[in-house]
Short mmCIF file of C-alpha atoms in Angstrom, two decimals:
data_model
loop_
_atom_site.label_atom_id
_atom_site.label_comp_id
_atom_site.label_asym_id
_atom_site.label_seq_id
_atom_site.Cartn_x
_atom_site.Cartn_y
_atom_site.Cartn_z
CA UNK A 1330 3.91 -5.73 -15.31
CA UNK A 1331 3.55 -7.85 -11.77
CA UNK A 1332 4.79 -8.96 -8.91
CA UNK A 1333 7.10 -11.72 -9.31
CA UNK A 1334 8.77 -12.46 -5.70
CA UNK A 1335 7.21 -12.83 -2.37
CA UNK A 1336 8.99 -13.62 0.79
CA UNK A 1337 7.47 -13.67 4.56
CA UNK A 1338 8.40 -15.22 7.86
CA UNK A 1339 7.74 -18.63 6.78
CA UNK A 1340 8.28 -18.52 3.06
CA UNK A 1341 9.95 -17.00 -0.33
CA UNK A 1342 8.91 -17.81 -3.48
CA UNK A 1343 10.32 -16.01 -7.32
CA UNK A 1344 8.21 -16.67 -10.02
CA UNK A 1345 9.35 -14.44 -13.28
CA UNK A 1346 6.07 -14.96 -14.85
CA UNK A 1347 4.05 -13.39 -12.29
CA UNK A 1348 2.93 -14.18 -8.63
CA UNK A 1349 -0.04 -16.83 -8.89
CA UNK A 1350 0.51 -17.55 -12.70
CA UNK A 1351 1.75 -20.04 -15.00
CA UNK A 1352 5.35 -20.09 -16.21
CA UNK A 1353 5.29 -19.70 -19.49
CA UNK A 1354 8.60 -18.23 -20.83
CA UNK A 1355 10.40 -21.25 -22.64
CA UNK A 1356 13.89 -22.36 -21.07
CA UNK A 1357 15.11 -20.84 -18.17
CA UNK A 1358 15.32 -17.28 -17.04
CA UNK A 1359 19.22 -16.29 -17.26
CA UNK A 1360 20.42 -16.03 -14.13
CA UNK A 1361 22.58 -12.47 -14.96
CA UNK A 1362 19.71 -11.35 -16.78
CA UNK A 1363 18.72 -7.72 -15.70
CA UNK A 1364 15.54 -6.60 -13.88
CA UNK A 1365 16.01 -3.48 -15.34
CA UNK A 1366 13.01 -1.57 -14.26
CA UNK A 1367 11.58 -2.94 -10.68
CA UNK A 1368 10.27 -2.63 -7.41
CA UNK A 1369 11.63 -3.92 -3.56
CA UNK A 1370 8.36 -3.42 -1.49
CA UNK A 1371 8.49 -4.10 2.13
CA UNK A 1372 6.18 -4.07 5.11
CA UNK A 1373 7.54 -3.29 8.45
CA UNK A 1374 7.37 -2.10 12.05
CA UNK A 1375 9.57 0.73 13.63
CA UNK A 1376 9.42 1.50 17.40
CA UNK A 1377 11.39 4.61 17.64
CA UNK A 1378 14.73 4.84 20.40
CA UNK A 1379 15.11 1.23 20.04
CA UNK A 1380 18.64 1.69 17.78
CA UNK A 1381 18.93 0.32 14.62
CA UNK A 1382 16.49 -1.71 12.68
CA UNK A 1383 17.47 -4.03 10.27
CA UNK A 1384 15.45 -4.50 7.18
CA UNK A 1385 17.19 -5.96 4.78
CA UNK A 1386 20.49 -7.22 3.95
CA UNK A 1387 21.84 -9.08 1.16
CA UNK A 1388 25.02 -10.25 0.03
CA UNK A 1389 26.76 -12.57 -2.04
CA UNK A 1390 30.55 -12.99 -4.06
CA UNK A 1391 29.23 -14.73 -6.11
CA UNK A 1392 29.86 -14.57 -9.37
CA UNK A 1393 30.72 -10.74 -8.22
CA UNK A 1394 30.57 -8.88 -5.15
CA UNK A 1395 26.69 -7.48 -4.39
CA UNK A 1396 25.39 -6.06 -1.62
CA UNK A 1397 21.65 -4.40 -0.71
CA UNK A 1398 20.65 -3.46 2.89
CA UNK A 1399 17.99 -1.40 3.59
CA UNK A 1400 17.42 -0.07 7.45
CA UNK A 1401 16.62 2.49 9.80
CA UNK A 1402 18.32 4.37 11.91
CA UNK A 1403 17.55 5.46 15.59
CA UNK A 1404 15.94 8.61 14.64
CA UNK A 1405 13.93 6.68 12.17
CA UNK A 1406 15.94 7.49 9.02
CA UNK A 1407 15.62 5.21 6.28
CA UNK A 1408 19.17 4.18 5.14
CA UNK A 1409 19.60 2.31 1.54
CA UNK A 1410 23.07 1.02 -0.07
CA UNK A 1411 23.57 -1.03 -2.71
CA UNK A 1412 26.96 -2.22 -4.45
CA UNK A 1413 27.37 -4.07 -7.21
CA UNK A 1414 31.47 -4.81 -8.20
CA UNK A 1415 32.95 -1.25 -7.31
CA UNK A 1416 29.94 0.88 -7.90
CA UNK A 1417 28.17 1.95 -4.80
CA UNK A 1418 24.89 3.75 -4.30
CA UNK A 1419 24.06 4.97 -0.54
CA UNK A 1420 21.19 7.36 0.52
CA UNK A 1421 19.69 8.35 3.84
CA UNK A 1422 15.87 9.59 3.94
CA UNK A 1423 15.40 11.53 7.24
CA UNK A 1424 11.14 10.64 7.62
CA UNK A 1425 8.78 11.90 9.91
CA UNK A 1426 8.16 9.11 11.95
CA UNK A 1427 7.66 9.29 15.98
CA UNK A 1428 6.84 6.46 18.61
CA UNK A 1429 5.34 3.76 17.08
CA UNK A 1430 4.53 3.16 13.52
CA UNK A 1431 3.03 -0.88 12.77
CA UNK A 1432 2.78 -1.89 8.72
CA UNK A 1433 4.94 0.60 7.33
CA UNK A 1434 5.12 0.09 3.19
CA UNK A 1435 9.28 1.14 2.06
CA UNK A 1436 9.41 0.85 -1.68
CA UNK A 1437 12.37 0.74 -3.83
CA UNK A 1438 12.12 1.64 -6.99
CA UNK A 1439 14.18 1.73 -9.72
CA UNK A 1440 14.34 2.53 -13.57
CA UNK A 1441 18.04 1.73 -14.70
CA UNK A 1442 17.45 2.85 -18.48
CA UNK A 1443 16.05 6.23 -17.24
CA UNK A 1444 18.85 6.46 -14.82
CA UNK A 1445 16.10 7.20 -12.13
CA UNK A 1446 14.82 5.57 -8.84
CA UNK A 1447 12.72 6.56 -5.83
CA UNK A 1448 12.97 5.11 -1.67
CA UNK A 1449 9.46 5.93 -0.25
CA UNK A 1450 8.16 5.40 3.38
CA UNK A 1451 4.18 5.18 3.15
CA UNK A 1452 2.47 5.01 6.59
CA UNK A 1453 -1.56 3.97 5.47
CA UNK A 1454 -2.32 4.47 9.23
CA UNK A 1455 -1.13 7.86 9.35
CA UNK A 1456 -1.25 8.93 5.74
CA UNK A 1457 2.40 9.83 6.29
CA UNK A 1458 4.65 10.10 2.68
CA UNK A 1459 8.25 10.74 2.74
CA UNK A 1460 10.45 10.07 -0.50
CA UNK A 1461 13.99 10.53 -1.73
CA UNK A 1462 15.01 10.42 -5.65
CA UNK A 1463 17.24 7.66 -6.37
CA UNK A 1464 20.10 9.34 -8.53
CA UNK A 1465 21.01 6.21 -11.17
CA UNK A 1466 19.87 3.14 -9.58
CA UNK A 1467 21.51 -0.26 -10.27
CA UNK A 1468 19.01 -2.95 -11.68
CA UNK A 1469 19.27 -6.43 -9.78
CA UNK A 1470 19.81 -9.40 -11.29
CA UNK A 1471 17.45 -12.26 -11.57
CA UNK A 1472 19.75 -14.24 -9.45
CA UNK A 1473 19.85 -11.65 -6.78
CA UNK A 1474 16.24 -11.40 -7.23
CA UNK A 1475 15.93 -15.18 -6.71
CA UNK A 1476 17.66 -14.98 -3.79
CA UNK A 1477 16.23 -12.12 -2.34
CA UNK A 1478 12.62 -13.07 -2.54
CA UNK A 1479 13.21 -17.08 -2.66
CA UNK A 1480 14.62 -17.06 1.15
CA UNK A 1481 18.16 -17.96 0.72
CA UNK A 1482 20.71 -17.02 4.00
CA UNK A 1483 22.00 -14.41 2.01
CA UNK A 1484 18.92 -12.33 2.35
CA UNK A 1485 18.78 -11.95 5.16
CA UNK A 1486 15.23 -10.06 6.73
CA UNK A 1487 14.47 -7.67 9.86
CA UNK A 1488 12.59 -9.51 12.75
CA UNK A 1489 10.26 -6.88 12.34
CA UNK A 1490 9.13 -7.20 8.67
CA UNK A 1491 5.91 -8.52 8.04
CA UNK A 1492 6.64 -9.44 3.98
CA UNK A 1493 9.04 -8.64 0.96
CA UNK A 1494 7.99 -8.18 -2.57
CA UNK A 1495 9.19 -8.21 -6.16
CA UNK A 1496 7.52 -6.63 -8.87
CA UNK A 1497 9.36 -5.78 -12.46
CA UNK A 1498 7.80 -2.62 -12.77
CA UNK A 1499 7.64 0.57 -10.49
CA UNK A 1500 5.28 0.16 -8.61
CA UNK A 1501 2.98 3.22 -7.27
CA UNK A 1502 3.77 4.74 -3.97
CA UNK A 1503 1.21 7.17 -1.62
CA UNK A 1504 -2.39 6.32 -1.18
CA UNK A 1505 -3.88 2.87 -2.60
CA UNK A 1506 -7.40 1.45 -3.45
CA UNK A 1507 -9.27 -0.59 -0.55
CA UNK A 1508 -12.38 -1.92 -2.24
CA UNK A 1509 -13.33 -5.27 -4.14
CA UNK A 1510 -14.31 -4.47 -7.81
CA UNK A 1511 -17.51 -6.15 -7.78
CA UNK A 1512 -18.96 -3.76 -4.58
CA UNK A 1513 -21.64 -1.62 -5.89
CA UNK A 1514 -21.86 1.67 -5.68
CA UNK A 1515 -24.88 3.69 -5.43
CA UNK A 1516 -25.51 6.74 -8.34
CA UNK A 1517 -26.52 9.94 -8.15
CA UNK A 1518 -29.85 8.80 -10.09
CA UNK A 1519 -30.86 5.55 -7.37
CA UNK A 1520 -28.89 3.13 -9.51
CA UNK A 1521 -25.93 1.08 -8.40
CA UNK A 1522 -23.11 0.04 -10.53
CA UNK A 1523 -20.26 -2.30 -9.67
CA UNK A 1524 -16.67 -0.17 -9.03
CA UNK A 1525 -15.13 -1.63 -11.93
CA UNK A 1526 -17.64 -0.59 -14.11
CA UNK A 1527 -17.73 3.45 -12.69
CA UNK A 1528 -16.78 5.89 -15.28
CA UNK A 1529 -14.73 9.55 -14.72
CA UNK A 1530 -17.46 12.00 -14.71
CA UNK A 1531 -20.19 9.99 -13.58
CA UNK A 1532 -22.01 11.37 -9.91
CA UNK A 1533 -22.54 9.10 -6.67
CA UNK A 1534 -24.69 9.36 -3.81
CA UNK A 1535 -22.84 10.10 -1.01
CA UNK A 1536 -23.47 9.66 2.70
CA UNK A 1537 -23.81 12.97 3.87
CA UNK A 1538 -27.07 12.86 1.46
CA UNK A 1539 -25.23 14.74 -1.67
CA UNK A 1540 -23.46 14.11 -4.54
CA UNK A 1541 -19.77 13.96 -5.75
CA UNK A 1542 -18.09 13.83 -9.23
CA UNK A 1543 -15.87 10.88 -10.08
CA UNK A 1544 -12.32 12.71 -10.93
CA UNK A 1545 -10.91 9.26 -11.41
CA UNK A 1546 -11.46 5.88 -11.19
CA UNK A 1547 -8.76 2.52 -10.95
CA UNK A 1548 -6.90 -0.06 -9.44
CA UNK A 1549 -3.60 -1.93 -7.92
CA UNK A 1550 -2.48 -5.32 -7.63
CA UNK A 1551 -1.02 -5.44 -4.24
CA UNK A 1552 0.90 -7.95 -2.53
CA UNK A 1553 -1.97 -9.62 -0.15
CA UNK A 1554 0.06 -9.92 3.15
CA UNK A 1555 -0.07 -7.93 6.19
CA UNK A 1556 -2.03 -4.62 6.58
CA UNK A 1557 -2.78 -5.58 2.61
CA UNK A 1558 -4.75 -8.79 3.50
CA UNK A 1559 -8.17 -8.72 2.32
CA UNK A 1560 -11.34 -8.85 4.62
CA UNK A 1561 -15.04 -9.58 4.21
CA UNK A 1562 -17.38 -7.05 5.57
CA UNK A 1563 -20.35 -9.22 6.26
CA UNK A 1564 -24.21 -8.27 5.30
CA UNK A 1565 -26.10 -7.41 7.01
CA UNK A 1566 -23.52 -5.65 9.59
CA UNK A 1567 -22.34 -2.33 8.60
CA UNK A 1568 -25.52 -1.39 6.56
CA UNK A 1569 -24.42 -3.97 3.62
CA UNK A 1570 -26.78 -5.45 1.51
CA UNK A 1571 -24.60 -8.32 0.61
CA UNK A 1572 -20.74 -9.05 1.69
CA UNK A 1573 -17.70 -7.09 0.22
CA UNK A 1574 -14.37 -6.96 0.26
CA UNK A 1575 -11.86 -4.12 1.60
CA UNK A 1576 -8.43 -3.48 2.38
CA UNK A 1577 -7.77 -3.53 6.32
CA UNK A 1578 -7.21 0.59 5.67
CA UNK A 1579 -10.01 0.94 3.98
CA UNK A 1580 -11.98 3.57 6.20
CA UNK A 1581 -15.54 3.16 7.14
CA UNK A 1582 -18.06 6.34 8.71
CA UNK A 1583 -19.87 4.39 12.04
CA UNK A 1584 -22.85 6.34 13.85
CA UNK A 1585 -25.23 6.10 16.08
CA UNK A 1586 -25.91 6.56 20.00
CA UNK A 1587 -23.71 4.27 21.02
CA UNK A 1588 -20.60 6.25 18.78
CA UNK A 1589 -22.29 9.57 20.33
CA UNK A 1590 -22.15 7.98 23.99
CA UNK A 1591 -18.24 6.89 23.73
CA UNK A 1592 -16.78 9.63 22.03
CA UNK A 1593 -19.15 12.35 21.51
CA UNK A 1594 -19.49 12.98 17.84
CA UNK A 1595 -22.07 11.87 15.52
CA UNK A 1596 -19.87 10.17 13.14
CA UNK A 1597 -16.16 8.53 13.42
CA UNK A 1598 -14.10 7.07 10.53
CA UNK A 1599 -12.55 3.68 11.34
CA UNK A 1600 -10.07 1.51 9.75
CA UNK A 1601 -11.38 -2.14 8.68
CA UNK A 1602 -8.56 -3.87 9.73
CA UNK A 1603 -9.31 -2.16 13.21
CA UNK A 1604 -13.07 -4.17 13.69
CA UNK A 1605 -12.37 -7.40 12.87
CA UNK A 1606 -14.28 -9.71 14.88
CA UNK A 1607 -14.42 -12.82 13.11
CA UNK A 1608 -18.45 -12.44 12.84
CA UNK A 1609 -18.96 -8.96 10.97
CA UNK A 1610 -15.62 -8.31 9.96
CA UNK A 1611 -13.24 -11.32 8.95
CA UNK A 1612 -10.62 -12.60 6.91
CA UNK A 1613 -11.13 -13.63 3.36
CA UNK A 1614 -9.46 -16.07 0.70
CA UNK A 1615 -6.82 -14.95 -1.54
CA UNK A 1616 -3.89 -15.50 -3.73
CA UNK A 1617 -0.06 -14.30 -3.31
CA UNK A 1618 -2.52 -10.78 -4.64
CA UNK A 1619 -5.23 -8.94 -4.42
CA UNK A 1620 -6.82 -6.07 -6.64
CA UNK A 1621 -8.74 -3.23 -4.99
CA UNK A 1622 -10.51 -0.53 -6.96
CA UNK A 1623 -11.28 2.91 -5.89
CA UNK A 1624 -12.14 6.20 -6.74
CA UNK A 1625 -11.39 10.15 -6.19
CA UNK A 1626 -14.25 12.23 -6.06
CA UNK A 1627 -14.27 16.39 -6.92
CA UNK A 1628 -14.60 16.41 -2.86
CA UNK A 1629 -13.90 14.31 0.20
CA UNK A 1630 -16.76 12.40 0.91
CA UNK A 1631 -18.00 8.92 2.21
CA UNK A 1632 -19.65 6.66 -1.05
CA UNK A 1633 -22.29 4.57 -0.38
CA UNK A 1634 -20.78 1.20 -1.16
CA UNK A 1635 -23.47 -2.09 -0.76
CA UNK A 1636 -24.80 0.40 1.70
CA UNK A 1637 -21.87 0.89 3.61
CA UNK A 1638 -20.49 4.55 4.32
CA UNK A 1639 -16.87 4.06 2.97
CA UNK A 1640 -14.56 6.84 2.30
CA UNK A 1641 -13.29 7.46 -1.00
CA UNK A 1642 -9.73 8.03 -2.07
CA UNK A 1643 -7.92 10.04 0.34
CA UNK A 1644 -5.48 12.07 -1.98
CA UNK A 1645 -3.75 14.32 1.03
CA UNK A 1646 -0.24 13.34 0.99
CA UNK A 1647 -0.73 13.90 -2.43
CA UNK A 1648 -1.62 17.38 -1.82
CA UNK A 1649 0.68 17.70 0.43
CA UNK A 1650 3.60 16.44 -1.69
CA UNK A 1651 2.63 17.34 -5.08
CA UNK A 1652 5.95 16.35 -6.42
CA UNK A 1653 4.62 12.84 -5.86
CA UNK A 1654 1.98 12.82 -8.00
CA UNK A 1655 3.86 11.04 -10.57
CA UNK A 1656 5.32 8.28 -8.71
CA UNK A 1657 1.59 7.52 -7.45
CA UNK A 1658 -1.47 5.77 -9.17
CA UNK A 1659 -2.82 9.20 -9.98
CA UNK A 1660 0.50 9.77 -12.26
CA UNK A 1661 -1.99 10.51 -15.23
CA UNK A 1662 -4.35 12.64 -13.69
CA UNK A 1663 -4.00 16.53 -14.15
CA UNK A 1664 -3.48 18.35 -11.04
CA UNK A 1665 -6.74 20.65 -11.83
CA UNK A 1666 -8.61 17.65 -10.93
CA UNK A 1667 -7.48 16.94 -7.54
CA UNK A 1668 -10.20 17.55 -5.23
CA UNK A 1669 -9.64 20.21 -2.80
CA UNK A 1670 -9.36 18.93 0.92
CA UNK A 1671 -10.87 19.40 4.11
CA UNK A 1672 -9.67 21.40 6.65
CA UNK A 1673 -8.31 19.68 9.45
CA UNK A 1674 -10.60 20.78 11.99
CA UNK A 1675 -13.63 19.37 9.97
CA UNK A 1676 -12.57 15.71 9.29
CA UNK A 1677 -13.81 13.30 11.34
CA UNK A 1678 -11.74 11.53 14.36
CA UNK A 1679 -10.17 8.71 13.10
CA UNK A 1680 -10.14 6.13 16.07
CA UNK A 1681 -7.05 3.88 16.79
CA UNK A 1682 -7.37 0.08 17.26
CA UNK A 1683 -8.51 -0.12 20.51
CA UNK A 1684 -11.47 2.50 20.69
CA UNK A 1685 -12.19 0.70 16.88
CA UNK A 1686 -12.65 -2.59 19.10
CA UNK A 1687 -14.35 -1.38 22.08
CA UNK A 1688 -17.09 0.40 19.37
CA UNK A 1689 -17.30 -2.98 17.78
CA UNK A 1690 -17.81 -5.20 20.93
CA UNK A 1691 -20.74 -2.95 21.49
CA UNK A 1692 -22.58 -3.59 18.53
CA UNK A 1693 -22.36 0.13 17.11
CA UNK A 1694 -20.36 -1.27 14.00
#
């Protein structure tokens, strides 16, 4: 199972073996061969009361009429349709968004011999989830999926997506990893252990001074474009002992006087993608995709990772939605062992990109 297309503003490439990998199937992959179980991932922006926004629309006679558009609305409903000869599928999913909303993940997924399919909306921002079941989804074809992802004028994308993607499985939607494998995490005992390596059951220090129970541990290949992009979190800023790599939502706790001083608290969670200064927080290499790790702890809590106060696996639209839960990464893991959250009023205030910036410019981060 990987991702096999990627498409941005400047580029679409199909690959059937796999994103970054080798062909190695013999001959030629037959062009009406069925993707029968797959993914459409897209990352986009949506300014509400703007009209209509395209996302994207493909279509093509040839060798049979096929069409696939995905947009929203100007209430921000997410519209799909899809024909292939006379069959039709079309499905509207009304979603909670309001203003504003930059790097929005819409999935399309689709299991043709199960006769079952799901159109998610996934803010990371916001931790927004809204999803629709797909009643018997039509599987592309490998030339549509050539098309689609390769960047011919049929496909034709939204001026405000960011990337397309691929993949010939389903892939997860709701909450997603954010942290390199190798980044050590410090044990319950004094020890560290790299992420990879972290077992269910095992106890880590956390940054409020406890301890936490791992529920679960894993990871996701993810298409590294856009708000998916890895960066390097640079020793010795941020309390690291040596670099690591996060996802730009992966959430770090800041403190100090000078977080006190600006927004009087003691502690704020901030986005990674929100410091980057090209000194402590930057860009790093990578492929067509990137695998982050994480893990869900028996509370939420802040893990101590290279030193760094990073938060662990936020599960609420999970909780919220638990009819999600097997559509997500978590889609093994018994609902007795989903932590219980927070309430609202005790979390910690989540800054937005500019007070993220103005904290970093003053050294605090």
């Amino acid at each position: 199972m990987t991702w096999v297309g990627l498409r941005d503003r400047h580029d679409g490439h199909f690959a059937p073996d796999g994103l970054g990998l080798p062909e190695r199937r013999a001959g030629a992959v037959p062009e009406d061969g069925l993707i029968a179980v797959g993914s459409l991932q897209i990352e986009t922006d949506f300014t509400a009361g703007q009209g209509a926004v395209p996302i994207l629309h493909y279509e093509t006679e040839d060798p049979w009429p096929v069409r696939l558009t995905l947009a929203f609305d100007s209430k921000g409903t997410l519209l799909l349709g899809h024909k292939v000869g006379t069959r039709s599928l079309w499905l509207r999913l009304p979603t909670r968004l309001t203003g504003s909303s930059s790097g929005v993940i819409v999935t399309y997924g689709w299991d043709a011999p199960r006769r079952m399919g799901v159109l998610s909306l996934h803010d990371p921002g916001s931790g927004l989830l809204d999803r629709a079941e797909v009643p018997a989804p039509m599987p592309l074809t490998m030339r549509d999926a050539r098309h689609i992802a390769g960047g011919s004028p049929a496909a034709r994308l939204g001026a405000e997506v960011t990337w397309l993607a691929l993949a010939d499985h389903l892939a997860p939607i709701g909450p997603m990893p954010g942290l390199g494998g190798e980044t050590r995490l410090a044990l319950a005992d004094g020890g560290l252990a790299p992420l990879s390596c972290i077992e269910t059951g095992q106890r880590l220090a956390t940054a409020d001074g406890g301890t936490a129970q791992v529920r679960w541990v894993g990871s996701a290949e993810v298409i590294a474009r856009g708000r998916q992009a890895p960066l390097c979190l640079r020793a010795p800023f941020h309390g690291l002992g040596r670099d690591i790599i996060v996802a730009p939502d992966q959430r770090l706790q800041i403190g100090g006087s000078d977080v006190e001083y600006l927004f009087g608290v003691e502690l704020v969670s901030a986005a990674a993608g929100h410091l980057v200064d090209r000194r402590s927080v930057l860009p790093a290499a990578c492929g067509p995709v990137q695998r982050y790790w994480q893990v869900m702890l028996d509370r939420p809590a802040a893990i101590l990772a290279e030193g760094c106060a990073v938060e662990s696996l936020d599960v609420g639209p999970l909780l919220a939605d638990p009819a999600a839960l097997h559509l997500s990464l978590l889609a093994e893991v018994s609902r007795d062992l989903l932590p219980w959250q927070a309430p609202r009023s005790s979390r910690l205030p989540v800054l937005q990109g500019f007070e993220a910036m103005t904290l970093a410019c003053s050294g605090a981060a």
